[in-house]
PDB file of C-alpha atoms in Angstrom:
ATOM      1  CA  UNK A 346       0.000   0.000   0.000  1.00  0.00           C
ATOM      2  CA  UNK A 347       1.668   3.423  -0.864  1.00  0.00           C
ATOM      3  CA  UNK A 348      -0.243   5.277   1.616  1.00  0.00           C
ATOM      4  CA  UNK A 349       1.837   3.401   4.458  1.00  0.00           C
ATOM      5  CA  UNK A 350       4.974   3.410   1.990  1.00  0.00           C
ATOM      6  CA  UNK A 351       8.631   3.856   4.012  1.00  0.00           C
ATOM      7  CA  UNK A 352       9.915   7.310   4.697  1.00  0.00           C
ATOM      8  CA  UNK A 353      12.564   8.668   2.866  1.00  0.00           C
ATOM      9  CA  UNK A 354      15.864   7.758   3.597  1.00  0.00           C
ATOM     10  CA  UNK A 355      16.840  11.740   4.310  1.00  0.00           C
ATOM     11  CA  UNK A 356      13.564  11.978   6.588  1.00  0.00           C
ATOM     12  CA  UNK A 357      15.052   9.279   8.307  1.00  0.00           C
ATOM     13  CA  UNK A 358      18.427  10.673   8.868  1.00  0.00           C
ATOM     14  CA  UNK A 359      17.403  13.683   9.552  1.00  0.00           C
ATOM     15  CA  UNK A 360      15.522  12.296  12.968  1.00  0.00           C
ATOM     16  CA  UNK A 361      18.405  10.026  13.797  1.00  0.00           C
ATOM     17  CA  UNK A 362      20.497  13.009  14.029  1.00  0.00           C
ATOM     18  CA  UNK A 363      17.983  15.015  16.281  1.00  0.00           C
ATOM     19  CA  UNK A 364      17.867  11.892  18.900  1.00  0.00           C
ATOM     20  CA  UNK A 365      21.245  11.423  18.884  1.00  0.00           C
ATOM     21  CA  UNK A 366      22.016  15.763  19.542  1.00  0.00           C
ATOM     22  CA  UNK A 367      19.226  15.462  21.918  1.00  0.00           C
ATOM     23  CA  UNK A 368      21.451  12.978  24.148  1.00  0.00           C
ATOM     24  CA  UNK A 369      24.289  14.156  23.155  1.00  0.00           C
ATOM     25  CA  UNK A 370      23.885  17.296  25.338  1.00  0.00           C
ATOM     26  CA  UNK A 371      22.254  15.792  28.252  1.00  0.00           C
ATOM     27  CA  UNK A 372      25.300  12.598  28.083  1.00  0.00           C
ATOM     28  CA  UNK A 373      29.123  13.043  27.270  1.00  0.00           C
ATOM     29  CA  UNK A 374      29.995   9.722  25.221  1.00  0.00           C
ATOM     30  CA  UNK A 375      33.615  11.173  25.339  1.00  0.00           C
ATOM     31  CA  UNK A 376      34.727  12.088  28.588  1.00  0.00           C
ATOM     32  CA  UNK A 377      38.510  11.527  29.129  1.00  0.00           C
ATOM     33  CA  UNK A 378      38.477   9.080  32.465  1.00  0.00           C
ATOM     34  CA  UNK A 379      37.514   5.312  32.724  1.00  0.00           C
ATOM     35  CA  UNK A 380      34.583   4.137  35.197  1.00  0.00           C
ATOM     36  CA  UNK A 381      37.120   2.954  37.518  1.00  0.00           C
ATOM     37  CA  UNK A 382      38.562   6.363  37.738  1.00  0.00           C
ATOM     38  CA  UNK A 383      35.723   8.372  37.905  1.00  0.00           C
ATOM     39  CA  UNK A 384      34.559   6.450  40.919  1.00  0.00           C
ATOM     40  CA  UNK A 385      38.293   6.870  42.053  1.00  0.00           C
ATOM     41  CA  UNK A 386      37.520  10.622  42.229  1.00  0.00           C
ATOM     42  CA  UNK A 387      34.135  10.724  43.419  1.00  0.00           C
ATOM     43  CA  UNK A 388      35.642   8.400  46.667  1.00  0.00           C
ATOM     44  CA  UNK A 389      38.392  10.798  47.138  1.00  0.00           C
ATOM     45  CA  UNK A 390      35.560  13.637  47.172  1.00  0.00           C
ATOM     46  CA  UNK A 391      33.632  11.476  50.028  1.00  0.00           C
ATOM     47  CA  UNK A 392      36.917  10.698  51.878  1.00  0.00           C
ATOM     48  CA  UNK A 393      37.738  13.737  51.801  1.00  0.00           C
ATOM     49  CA  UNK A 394      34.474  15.298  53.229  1.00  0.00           C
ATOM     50  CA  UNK A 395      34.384  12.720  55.835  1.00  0.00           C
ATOM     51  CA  UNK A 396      37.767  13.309  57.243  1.00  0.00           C
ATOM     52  CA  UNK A 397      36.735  17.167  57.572  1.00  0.00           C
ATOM     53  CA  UNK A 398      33.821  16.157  59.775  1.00  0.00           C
ATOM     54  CA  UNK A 399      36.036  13.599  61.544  1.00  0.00           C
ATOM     55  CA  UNK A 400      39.163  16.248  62.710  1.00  0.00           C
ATOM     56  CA  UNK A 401      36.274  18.673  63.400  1.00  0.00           C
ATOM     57  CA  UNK A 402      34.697  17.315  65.578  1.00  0.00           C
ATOM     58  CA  UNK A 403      36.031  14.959  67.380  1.00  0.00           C
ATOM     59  CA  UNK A 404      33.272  13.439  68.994  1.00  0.00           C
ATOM     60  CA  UNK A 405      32.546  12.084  65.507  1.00  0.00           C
ATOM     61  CA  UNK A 406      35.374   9.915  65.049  1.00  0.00           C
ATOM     62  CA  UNK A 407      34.660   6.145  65.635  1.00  0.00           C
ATOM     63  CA  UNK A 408      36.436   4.649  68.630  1.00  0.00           C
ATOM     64  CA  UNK A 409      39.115   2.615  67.002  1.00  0.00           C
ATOM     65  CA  UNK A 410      40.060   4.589  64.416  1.00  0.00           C
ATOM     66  CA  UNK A 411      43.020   6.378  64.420  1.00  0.00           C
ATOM     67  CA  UNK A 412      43.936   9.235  62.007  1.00  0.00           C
ATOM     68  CA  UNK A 413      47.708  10.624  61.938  1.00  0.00           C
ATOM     69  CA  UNK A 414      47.522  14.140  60.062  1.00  0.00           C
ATOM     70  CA  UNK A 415      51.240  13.026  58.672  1.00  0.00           C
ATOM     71  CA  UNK A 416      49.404  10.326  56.798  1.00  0.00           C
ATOM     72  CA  UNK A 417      46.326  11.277  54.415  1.00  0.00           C
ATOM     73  CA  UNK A 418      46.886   7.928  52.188  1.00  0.00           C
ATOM     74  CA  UNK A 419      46.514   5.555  55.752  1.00  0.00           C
ATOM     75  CA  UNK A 420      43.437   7.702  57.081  1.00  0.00           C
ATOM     76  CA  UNK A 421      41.077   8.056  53.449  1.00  0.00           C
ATOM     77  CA  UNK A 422      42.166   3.876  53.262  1.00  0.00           C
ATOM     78  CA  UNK A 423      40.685   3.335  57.108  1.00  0.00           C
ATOM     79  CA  UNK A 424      37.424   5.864  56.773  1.00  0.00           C
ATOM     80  CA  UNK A 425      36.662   3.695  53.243  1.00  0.00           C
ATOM     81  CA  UNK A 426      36.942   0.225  55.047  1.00  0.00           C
ATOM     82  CA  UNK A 427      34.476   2.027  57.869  1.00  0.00           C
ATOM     83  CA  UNK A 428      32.361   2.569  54.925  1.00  0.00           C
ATOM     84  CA  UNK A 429      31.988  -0.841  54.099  1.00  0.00           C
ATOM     85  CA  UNK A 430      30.108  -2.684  50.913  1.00  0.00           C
ATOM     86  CA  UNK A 431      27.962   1.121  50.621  1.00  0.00           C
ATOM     87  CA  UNK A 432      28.151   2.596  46.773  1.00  0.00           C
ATOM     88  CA  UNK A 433      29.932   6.095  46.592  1.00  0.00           C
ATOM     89  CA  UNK A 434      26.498   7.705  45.953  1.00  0.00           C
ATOM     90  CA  UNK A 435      25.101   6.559  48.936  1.00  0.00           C
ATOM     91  CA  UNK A 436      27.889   7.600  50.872  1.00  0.00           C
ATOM     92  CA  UNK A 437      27.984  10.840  49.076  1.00  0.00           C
ATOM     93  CA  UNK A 438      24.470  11.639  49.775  1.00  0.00           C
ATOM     94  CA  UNK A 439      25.132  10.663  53.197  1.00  0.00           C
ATOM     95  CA  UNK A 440      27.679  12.276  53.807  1.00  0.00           C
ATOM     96  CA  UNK A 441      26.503  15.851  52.623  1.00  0.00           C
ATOM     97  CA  UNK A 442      23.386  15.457  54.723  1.00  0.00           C
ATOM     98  CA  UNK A 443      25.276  15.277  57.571  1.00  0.00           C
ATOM     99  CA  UNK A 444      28.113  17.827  56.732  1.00  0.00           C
ATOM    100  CA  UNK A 445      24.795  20.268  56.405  1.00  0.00           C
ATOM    101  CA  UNK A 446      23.440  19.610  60.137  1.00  0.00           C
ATOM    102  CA  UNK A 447      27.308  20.245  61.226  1.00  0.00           C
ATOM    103  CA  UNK A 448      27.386  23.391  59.680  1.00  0.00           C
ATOM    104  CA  UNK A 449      23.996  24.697  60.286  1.00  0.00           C
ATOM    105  CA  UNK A 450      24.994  23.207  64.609  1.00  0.00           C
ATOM    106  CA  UNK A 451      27.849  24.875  64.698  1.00  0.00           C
ATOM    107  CA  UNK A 452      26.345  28.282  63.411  1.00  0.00           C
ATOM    108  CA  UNK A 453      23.109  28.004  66.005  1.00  0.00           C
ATOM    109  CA  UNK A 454      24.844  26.868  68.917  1.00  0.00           C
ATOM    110  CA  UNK A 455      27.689  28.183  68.382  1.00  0.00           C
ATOM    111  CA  UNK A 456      30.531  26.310  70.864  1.00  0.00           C
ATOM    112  CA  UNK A 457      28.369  23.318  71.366  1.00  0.00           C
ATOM    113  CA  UNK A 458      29.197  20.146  69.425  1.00  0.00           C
ATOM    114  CA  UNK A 459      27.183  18.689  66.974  1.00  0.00           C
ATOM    115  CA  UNK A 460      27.695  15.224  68.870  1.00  0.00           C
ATOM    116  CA  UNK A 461      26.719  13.053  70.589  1.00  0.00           C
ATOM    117  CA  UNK A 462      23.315  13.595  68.571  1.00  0.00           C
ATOM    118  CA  UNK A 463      20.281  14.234  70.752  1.00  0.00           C
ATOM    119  CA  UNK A 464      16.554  14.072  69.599  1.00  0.00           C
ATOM    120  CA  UNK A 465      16.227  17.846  70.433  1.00  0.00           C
ATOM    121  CA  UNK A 466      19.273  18.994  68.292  1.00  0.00           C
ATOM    122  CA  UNK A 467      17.705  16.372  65.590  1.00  0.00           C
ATOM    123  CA  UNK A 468      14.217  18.150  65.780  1.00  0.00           C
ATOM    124  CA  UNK A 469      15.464  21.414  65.248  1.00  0.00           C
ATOM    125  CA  UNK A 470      16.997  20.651  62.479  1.00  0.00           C
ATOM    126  CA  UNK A 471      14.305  19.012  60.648  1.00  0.00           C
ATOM    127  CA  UNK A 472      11.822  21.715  61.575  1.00  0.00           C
ATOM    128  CA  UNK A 473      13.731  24.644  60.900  1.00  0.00           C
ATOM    129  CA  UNK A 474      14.258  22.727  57.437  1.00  0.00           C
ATOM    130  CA  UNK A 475      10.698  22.182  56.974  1.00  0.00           C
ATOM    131  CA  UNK A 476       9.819  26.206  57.687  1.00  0.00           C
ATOM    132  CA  UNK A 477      12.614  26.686  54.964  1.00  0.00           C
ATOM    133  CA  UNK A 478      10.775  24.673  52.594  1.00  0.00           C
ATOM    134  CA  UNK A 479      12.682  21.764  52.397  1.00  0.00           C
ATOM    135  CA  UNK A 480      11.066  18.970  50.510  1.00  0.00           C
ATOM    136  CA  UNK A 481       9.700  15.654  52.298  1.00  0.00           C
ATOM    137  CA  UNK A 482      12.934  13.689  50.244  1.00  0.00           C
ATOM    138  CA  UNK A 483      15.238  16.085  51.743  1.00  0.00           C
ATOM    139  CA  UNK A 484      13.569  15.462  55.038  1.00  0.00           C
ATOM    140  CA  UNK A 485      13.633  12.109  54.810  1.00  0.00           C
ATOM    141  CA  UNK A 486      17.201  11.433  53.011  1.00  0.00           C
ATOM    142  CA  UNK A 487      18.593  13.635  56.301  1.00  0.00           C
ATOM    143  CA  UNK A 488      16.867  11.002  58.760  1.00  0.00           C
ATOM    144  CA  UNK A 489      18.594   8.513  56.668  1.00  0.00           C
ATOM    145  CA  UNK A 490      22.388   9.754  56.866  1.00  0.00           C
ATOM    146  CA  UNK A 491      21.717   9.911  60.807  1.00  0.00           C
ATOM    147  CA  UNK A 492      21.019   6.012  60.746  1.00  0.00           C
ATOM    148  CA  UNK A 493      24.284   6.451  58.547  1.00  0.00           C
ATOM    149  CA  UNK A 494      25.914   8.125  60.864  1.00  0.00           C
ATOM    150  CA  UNK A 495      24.373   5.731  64.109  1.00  0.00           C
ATOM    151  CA  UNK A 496      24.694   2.700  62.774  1.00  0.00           C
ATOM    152  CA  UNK A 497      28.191   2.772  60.244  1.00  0.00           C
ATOM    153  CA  UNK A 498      29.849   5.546  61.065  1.00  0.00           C
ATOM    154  CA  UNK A 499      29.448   4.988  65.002  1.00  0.00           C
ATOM    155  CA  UNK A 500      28.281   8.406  65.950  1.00  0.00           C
ATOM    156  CA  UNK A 501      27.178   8.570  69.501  1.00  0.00           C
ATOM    157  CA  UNK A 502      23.864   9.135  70.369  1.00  0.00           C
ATOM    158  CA  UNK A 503      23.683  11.633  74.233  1.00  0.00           C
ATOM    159  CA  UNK A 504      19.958  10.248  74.991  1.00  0.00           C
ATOM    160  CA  UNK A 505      20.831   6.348  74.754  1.00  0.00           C
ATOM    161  CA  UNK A 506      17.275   4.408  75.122  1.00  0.00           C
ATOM    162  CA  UNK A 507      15.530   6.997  73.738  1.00  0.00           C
ATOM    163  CA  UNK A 508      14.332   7.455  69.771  1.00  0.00           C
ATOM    164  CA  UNK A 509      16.866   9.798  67.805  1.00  0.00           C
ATOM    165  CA  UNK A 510      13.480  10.874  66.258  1.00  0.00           C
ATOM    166  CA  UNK A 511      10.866  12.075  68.701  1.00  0.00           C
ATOM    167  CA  UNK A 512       7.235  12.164  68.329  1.00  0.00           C
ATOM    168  CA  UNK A 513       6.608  15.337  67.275  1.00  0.00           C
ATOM    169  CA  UNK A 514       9.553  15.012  64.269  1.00  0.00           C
ATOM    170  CA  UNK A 515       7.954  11.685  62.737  1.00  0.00           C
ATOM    171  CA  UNK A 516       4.323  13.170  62.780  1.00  0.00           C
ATOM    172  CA  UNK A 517       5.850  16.291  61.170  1.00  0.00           C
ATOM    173  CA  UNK A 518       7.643  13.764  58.642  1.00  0.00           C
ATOM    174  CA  UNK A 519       4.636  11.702  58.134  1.00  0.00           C
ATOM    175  CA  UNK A 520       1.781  15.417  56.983  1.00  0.00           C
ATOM    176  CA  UNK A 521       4.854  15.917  53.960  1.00  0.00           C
ATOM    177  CA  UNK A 522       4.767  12.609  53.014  1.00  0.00           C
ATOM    178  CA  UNK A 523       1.260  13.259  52.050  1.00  0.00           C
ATOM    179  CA  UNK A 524       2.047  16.429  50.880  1.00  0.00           C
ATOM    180  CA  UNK A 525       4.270  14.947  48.302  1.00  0.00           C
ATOM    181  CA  UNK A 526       3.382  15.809  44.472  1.00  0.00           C
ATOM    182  CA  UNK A 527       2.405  12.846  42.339  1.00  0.00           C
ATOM    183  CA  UNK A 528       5.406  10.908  40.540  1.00  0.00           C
ATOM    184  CA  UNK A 529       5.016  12.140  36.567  1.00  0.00           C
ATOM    185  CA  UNK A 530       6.367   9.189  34.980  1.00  0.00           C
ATOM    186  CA  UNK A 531       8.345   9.741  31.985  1.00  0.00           C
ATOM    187  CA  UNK A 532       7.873   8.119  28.638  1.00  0.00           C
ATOM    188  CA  UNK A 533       9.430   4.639  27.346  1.00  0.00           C
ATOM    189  CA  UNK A 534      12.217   5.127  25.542  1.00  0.00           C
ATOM    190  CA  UNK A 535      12.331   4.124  22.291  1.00  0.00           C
ATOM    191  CA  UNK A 536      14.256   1.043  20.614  1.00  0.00           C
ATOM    192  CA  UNK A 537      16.980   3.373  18.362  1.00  0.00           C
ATOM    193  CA  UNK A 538      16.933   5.249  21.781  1.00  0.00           C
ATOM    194  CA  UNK A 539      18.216   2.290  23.541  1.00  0.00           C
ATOM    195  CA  UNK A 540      20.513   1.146  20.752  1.00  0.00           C
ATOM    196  CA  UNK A 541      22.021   4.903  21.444  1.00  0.00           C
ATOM    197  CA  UNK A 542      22.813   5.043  24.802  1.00  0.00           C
ATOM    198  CA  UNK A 543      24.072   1.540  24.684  1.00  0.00           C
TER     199      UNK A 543
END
């Protein structure tokens, strides 16, 4: 049947061309460094970050491990074996969320530590986020890099038997989880799409 006859072979490469500039500016297909080197640099970043925290506050450094200043190789090797089998992202996000609540502690109590962390200091944190309009995923991914810090890091928690999040902080969590705008789902992409980014 003509009326369903092929397109032209320049209509054709004409649209290849369009899909592949359109992912072509969102993806580099020719950066410089190997996988294995990118993630190289992104740990270093995350080491890096994490020994800050560590030398500044002292309270913050696991019992056990021992950084020399004279040795920066030694102590990123050690704070990467304290991170365990968890990816570089999740340590990344991690660790930013928690460099945050240092910073922001530091600046509104001024000479008191940010640890051991206490359910008060943890409250007004999240609160003061949520009047600044952080979004329930921020909220949520900071309650998650505490665990991080609890449970892998070894921070110390000052109120032992008691919830790091009180009451009052989870019901506060729990209204902007509802408030949370409905997932817009992006379209399939297409086979020569695929083929592409493969």
């Amino acid at each position: 049947d003509e009326s369903v006859a092929e397109q032209p072979s320049g209509k054709r490469q004409k649209c290849s061309q369009y899909i592949h500039g359109l992912y072509d500016r969102a993806i580099s297909f020719s950066h410089g460094l190997s996988d294995h080197e990118l993630d190289a640099a992104k740990w270093a970043r995350v080491l890096e970050k994490l020994y800050a925290i560590f030398t500044c506050c002292p309270e913050a450094k696991p019992v056990g491990l021992d950084l020399h200043p004279a040795d920066m190789a030694g102590n990123f090797k050690k704070i990467r074996e304290l991170c365990g089998s968890r990816s570089c992202n999740t340590v990344l996000k991690r660790t930013n969320n928690l460099w945050k609540y240092c910073r922001w502690h530091q600046k509104f109590f001024y000479q008191k530590s940010p640890l051991p962390f206490t359910p008060s200091d943890i409250a007004e944190y999240i609160w003061e986020s949520h009047q600044d309009g952080a979004t329930y995923s921020a909220l949520r991914s900071f309650t998650e890099a505490v665990n991080f810090g609890i449970h892998i890091l070894g921070w110390p928690i000052r109120a032992l038997g008691q919830p790091i999040i009180d009451s009052f902080t989870r019901g506060l969590l729990d209204k902007a989880a509802m408030s949370r705008p409905g997932r817009k789902q992006a379209r399939p992409l297409t086979v020569k799409e695929v083929c592409h980014l493969e």
